[in-house]
PDB file of C-alpha atoms in Angstrom:
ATOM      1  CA  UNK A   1     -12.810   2.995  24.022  1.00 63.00           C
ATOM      2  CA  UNK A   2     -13.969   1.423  20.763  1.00 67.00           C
ATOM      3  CA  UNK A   3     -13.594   4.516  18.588  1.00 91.00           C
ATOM      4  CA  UNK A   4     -11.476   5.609  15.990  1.00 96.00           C
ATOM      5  CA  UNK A   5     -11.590   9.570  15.962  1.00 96.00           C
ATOM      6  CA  UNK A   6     -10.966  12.023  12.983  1.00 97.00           C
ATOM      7  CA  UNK A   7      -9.770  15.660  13.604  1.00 97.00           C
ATOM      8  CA  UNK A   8     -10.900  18.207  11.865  1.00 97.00           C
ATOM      9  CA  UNK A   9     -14.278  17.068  10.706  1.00 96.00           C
ATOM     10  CA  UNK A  10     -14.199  19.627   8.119  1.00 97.00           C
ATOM     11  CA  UNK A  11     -11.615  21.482   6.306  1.00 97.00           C
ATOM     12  CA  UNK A  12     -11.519  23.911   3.549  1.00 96.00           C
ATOM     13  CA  UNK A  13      -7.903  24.628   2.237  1.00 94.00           C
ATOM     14  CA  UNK A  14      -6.353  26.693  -0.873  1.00 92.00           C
ATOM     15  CA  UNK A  15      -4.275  25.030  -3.239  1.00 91.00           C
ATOM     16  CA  UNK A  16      -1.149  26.562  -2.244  1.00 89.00           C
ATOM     17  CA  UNK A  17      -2.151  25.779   1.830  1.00 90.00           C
ATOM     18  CA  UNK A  18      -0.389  22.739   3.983  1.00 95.00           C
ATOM     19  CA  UNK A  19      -2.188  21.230   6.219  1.00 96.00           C
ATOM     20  CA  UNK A  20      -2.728  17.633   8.358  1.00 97.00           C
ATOM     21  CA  UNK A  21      -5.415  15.213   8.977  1.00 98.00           C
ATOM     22  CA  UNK A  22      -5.120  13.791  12.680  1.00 98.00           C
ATOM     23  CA  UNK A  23      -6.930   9.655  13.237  1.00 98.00           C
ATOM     24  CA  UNK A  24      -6.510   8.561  16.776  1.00 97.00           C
ATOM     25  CA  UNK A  25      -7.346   4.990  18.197  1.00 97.00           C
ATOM     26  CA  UNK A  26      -6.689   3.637  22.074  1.00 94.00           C
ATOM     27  CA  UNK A  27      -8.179   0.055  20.953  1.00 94.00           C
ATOM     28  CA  UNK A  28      -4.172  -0.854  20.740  1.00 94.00           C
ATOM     29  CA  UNK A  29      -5.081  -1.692  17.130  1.00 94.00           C
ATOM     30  CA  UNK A  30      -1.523  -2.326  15.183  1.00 93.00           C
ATOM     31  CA  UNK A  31      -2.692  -1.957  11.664  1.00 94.00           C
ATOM     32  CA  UNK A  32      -4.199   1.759  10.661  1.00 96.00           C
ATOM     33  CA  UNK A  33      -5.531   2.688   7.193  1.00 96.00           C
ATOM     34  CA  UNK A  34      -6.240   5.999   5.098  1.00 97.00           C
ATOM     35  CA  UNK A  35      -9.113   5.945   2.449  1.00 96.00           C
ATOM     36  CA  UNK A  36     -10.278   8.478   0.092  1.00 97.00           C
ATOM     37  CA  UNK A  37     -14.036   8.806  -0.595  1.00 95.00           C
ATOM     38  CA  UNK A  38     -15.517  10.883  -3.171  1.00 95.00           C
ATOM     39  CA  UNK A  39     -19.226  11.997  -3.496  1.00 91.00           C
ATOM     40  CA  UNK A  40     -21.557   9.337  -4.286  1.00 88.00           C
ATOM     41  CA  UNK A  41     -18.111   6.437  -4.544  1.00 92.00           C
ATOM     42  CA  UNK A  42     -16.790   3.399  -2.422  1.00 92.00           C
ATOM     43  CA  UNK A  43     -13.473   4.428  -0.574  1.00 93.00           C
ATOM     44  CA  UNK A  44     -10.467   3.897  -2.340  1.00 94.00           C
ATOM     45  CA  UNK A  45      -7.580   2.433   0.069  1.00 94.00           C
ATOM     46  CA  UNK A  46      -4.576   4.812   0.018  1.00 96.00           C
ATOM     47  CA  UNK A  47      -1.718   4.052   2.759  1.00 96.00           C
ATOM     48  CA  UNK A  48      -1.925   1.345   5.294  1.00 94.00           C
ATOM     49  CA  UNK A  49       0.465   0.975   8.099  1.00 95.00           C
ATOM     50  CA  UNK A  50       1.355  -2.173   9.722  1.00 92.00           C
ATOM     51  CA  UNK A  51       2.799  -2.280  12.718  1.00 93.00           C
ATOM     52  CA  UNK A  52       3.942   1.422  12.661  1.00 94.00           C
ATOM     53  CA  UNK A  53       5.895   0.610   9.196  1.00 94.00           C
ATOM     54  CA  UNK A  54       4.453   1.712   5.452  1.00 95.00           C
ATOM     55  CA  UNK A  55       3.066  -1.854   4.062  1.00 92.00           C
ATOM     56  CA  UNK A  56       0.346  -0.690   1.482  1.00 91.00           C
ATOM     57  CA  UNK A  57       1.093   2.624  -1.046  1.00 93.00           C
ATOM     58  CA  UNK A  58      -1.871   2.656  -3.391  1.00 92.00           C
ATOM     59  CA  UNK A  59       0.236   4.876  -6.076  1.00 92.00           C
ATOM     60  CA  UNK A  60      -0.725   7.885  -4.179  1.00 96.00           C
ATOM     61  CA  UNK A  61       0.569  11.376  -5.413  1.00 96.00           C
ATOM     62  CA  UNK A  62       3.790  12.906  -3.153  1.00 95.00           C
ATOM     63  CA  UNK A  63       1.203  15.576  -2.098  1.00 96.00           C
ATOM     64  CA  UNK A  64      -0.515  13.471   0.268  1.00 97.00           C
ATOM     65  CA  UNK A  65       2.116  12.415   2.617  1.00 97.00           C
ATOM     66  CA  UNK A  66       1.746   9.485   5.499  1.00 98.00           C
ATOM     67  CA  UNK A  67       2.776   9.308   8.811  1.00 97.00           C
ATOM     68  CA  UNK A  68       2.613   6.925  12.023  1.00 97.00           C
ATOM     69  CA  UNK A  69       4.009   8.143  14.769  1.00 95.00           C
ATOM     70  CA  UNK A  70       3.159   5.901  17.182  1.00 93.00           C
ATOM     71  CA  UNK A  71       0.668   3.019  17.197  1.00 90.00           C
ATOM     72  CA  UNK A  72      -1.911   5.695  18.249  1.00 95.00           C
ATOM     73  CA  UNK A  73      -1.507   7.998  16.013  1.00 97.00           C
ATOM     74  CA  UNK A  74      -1.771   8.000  12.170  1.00 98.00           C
ATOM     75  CA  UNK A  75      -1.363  11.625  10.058  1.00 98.00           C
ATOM     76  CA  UNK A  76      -1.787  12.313   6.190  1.00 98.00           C
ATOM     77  CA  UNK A  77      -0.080  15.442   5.858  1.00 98.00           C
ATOM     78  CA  UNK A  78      -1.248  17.912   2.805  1.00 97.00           C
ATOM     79  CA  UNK A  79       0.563  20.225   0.534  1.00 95.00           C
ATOM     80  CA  UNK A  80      -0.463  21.521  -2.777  1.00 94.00           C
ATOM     81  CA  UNK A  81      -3.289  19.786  -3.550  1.00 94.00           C
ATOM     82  CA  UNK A  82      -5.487  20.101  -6.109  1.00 95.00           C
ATOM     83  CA  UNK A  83      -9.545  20.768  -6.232  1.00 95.00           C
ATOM     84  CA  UNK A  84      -9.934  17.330  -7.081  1.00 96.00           C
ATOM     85  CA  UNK A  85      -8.801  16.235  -4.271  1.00 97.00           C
ATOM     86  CA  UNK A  86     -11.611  17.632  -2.517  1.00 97.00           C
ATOM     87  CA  UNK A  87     -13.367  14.074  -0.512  1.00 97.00           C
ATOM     88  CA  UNK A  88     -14.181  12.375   2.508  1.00 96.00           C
ATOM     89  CA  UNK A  89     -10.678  11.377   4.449  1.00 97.00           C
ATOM     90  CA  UNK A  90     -11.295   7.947   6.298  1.00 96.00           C
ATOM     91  CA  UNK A  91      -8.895   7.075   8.512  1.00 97.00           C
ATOM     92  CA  UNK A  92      -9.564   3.444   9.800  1.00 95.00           C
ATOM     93  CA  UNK A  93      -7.712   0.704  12.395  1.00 95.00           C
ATOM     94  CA  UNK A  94      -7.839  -3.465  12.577  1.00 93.00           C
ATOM     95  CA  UNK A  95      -6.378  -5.340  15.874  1.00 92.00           C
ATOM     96  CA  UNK A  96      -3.456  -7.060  14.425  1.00 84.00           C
ATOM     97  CA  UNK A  97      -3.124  -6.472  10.310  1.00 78.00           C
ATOM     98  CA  UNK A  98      -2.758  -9.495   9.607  1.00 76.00           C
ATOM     99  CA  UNK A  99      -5.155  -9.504   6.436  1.00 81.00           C
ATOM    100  CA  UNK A 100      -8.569  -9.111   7.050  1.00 83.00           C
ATOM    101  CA  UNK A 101      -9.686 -12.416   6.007  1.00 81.00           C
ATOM    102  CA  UNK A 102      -8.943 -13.269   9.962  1.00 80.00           C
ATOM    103  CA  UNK A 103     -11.357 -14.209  12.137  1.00 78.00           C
ATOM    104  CA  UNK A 104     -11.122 -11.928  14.711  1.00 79.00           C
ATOM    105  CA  UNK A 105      -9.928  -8.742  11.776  1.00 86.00           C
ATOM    106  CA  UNK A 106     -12.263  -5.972  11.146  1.00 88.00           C
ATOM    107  CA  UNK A 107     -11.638  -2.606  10.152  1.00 92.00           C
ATOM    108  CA  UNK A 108     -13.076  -0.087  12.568  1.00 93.00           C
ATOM    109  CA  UNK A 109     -13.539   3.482  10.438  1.00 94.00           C
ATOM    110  CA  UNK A 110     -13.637   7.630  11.957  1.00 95.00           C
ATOM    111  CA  UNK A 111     -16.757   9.115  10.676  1.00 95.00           C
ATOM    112  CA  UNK A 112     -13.947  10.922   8.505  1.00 96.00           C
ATOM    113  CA  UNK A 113     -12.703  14.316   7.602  1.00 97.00           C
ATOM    114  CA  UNK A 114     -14.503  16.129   5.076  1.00 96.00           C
ATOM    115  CA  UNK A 115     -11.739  18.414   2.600  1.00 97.00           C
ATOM    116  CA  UNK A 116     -12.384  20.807   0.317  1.00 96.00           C
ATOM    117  CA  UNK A 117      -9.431  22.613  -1.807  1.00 96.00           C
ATOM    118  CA  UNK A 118     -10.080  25.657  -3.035  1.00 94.00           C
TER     119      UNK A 118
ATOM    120  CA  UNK B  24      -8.227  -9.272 -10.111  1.00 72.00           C
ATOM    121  CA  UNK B  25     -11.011  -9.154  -8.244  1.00 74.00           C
ATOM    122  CA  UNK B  26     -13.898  -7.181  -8.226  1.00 86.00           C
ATOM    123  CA  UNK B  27     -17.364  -7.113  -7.261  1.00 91.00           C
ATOM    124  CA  UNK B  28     -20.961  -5.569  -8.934  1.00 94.00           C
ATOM    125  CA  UNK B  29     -23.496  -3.935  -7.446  1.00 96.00           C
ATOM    126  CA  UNK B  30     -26.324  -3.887  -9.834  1.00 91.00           C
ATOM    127  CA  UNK B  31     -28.957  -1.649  -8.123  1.00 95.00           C
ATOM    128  CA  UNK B  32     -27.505   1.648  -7.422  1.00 95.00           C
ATOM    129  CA  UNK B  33     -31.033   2.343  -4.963  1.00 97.00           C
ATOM    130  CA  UNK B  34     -33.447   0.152  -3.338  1.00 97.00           C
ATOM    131  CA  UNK B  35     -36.277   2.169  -1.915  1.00 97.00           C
ATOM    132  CA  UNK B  36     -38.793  -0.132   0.065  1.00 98.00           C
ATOM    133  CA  UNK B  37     -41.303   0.123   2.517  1.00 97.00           C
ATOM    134  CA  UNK B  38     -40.934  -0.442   6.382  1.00 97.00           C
ATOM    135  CA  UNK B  39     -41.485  -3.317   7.613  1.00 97.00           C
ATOM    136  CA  UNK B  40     -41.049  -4.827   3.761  1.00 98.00           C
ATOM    137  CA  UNK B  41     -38.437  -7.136   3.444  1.00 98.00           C
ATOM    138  CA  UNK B  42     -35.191  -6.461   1.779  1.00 98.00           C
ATOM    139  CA  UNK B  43     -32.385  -8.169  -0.893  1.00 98.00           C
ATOM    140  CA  UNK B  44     -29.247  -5.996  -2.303  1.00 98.00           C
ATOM    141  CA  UNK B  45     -27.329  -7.491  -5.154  1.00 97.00           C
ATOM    142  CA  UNK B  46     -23.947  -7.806  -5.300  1.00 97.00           C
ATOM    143  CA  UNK B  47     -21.723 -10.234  -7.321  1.00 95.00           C
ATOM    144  CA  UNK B  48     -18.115 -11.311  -7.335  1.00 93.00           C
ATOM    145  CA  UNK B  49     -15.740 -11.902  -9.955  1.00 89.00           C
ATOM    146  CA  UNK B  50     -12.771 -13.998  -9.516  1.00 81.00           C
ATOM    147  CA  UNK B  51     -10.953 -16.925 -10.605  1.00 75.00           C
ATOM    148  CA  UNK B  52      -9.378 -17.805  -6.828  1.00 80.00           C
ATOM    149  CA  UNK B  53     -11.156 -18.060  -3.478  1.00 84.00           C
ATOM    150  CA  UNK B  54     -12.195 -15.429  -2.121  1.00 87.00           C
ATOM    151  CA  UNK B  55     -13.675 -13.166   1.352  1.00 91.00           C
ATOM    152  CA  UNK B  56     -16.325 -10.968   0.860  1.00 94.00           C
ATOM    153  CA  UNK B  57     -18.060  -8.495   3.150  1.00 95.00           C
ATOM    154  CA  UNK B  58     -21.333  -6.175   3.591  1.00 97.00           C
ATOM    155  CA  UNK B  59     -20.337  -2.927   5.436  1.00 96.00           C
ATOM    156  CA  UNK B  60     -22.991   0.238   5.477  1.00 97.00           C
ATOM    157  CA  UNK B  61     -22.544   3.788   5.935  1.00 95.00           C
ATOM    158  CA  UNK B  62     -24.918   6.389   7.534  1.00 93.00           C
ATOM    159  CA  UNK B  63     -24.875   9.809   6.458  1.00 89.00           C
ATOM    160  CA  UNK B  64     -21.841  11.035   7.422  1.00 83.00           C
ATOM    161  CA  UNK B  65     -20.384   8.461   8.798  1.00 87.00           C
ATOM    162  CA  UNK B  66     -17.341   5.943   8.855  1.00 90.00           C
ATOM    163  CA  UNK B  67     -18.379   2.325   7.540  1.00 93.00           C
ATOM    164  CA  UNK B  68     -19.547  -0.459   9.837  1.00 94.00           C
ATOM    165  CA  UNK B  69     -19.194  -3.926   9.303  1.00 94.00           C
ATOM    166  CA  UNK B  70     -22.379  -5.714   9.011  1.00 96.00           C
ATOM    167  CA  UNK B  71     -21.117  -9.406   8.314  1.00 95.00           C
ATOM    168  CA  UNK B  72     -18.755 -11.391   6.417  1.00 94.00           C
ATOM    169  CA  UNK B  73     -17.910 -14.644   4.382  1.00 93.00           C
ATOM    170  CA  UNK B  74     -14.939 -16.368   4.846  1.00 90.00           C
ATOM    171  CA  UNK B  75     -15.398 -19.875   4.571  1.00 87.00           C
ATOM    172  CA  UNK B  76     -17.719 -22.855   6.533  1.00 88.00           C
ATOM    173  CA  UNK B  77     -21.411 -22.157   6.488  1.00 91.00           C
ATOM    174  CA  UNK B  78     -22.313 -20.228   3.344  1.00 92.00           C
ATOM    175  CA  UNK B  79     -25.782 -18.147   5.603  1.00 96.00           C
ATOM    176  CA  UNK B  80     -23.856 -15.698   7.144  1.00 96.00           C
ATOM    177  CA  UNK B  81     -25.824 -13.808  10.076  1.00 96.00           C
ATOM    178  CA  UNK B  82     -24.370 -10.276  10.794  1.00 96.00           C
ATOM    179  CA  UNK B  83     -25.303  -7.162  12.754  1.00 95.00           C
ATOM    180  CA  UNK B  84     -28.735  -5.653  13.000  1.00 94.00           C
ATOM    181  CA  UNK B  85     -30.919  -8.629  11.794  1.00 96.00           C
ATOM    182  CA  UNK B  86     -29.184  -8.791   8.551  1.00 98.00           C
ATOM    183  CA  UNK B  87     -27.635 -11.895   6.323  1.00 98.00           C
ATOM    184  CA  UNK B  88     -26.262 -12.806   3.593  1.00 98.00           C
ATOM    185  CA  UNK B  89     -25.760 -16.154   1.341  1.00 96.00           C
ATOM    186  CA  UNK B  90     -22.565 -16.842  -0.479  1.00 95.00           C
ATOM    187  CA  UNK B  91     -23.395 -18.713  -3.422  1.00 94.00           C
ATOM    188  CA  UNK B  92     -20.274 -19.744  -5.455  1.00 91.00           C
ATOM    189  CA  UNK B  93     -22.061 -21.311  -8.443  1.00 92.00           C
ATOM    190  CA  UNK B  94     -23.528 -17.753  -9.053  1.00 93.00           C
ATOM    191  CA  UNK B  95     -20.783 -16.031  -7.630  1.00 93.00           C
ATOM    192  CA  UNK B  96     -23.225 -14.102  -5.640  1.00 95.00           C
ATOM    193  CA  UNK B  97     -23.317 -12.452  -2.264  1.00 97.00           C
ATOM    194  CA  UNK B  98     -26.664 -11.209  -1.824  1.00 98.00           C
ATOM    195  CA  UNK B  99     -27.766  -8.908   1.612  1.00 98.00           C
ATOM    196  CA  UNK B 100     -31.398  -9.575   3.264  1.00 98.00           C
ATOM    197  CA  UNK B 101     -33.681  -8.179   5.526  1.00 98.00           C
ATOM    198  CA  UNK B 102     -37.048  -9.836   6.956  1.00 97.00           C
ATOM    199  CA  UNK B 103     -38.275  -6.606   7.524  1.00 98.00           C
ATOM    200  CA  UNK B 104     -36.574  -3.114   7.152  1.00 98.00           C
ATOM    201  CA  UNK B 105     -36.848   0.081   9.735  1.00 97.00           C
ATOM    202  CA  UNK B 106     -36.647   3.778   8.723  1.00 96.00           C
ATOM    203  CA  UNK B 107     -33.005   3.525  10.721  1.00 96.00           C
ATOM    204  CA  UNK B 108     -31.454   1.158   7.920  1.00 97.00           C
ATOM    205  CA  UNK B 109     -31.985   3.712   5.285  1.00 97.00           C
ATOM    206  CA  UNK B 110     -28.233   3.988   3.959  1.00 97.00           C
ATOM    207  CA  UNK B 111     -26.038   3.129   1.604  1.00 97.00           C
ATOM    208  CA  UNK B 112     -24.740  -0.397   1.319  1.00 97.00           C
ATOM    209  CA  UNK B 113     -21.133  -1.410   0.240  1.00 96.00           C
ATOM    210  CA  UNK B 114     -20.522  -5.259  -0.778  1.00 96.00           C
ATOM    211  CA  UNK B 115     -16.760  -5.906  -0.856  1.00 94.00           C
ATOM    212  CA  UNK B 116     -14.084  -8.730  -1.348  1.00 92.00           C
ATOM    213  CA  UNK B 117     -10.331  -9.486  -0.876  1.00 88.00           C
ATOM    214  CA  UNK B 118      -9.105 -12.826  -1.783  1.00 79.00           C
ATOM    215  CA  UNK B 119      -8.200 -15.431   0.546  1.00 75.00           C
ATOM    216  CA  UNK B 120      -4.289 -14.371   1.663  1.00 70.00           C
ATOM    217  CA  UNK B 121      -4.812 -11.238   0.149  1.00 69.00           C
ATOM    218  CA  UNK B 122      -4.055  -8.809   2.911  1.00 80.00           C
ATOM    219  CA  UNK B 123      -5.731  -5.661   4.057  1.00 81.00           C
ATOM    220  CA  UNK B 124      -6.759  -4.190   0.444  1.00 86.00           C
ATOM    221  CA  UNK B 125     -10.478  -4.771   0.371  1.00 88.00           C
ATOM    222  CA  UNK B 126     -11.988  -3.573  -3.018  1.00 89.00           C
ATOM    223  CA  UNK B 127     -15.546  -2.428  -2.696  1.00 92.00           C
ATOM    224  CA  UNK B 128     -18.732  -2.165  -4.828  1.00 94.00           C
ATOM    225  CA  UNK B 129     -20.153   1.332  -6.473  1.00 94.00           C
ATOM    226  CA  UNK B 130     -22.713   0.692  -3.356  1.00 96.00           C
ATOM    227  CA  UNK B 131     -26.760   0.584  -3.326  1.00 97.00           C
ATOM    228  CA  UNK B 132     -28.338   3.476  -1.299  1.00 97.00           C
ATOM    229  CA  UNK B 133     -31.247   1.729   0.995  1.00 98.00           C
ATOM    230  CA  UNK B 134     -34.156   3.890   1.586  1.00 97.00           C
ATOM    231  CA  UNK B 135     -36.908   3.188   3.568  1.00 97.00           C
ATOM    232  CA  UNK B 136     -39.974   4.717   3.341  1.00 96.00           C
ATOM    233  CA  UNK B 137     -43.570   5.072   5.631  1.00 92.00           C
TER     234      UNK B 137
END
């Protein structure tokens, strides 16, 4: 299983909703990454969790809130966000995290959840 | 800090044409840098990368790329280009030690035409 998989694909929430993105990898990746990506933009890196434990914080507002609960599993919980907010959700995982200037380190992305706040 | 430039924000081109996108670096340390592309909705794919030896850098899908540090450059080619690579292109770059926090270009959407 080479795939990193995004639940939902698409979701449309109000501003006053809470709500949580799902990524899922059995590659037994250790690092595991959340991007944003708006319209027509590169991704901008948001969290990034090494080895289960919060390495990389990209100044991200409190209403997008991380979580890795196992190697697996990485969540970005939602709560009052904003219509600007609306974007692409990548979720993303590389074998070991130990920079990606490695050899053998590549990031391998979901095809992403697409938000939109209302 | 780093950063890298992506001059042409499209390329369209004919099949079977060959192909260059742009991209330069700027920084004043070594540095990695990267090609990924994305298909319509889709997650980005790594086509190839620099990080140090052999500056022609061969990557996925009959694309390469040379790293040339006198013009800071880190151009993408393609002999000859199929409908299937229309998409859009992302150059990117972390410096050498720098972790996991790639910083990527504004992107150049590819499309190929009949």
């Amino acid at each position: 299983d080479t795939e990193v998989t995004q639940t939902p694909k698409h979701l449309v929430m109000g501003m006053t909703n809470k709500k949580s993105l799902k990524c899922e990898q059995h590659m037994g990746h250790r690092a595991m990454y959340w991007y944003k990506q708006k319209a027509k933009k590169p991704p901008e890196l948001m969290f990034v969790y090494s080895y289960e434990k919060l390495s990389i914080n990209e100044s991200v507002p409190s209403r997008f809130s991380p979580e890795c609960p196992n190697s697996s599993l990485l969540n970005l919980h939602l709560h009052a966000l904003q219509p600007e907010d609306s974007a692409l959700y990548l979720c993303a995982s590389s074998p070991r995290g130990q920079g990606l200037g490695a050899t053998n380190e590549k990031l391998f992305f979901g095809s992403g959840t697409q938000l939109s706040v209302l | 800090a780093q950063s890298v430039t992506q001059l042409d924000s499209q390329v369209p081109v004919f099949e079977e044409a060959p192909v260059e996108l742009r991209c330069n670096y700027s920084s004043s340390v070594s540095v990695y840098l990267f090609w990924y592309v994305q298909y319509p909705n889709q997650g980005l794919q790594l086509l190839l990368k620099y990080l140090s030896g052999s500056t022609l850098v061969k990557g996925i899908n009959g694309f390469e790329a040379e790293f040339n540090k006198s013009q800071t450059s880190f151009h993408l080619r393609k002999p000859s280009v199929h409908i299937s690579d229309t998409a859009e292109y992302f150059c990117a770059v972390i410096l050498t030690g720098g972790g996991n926090k790639l910083t990527f270009g504004t992107g150049t959407q590819l499309k190929v035409e009949l």
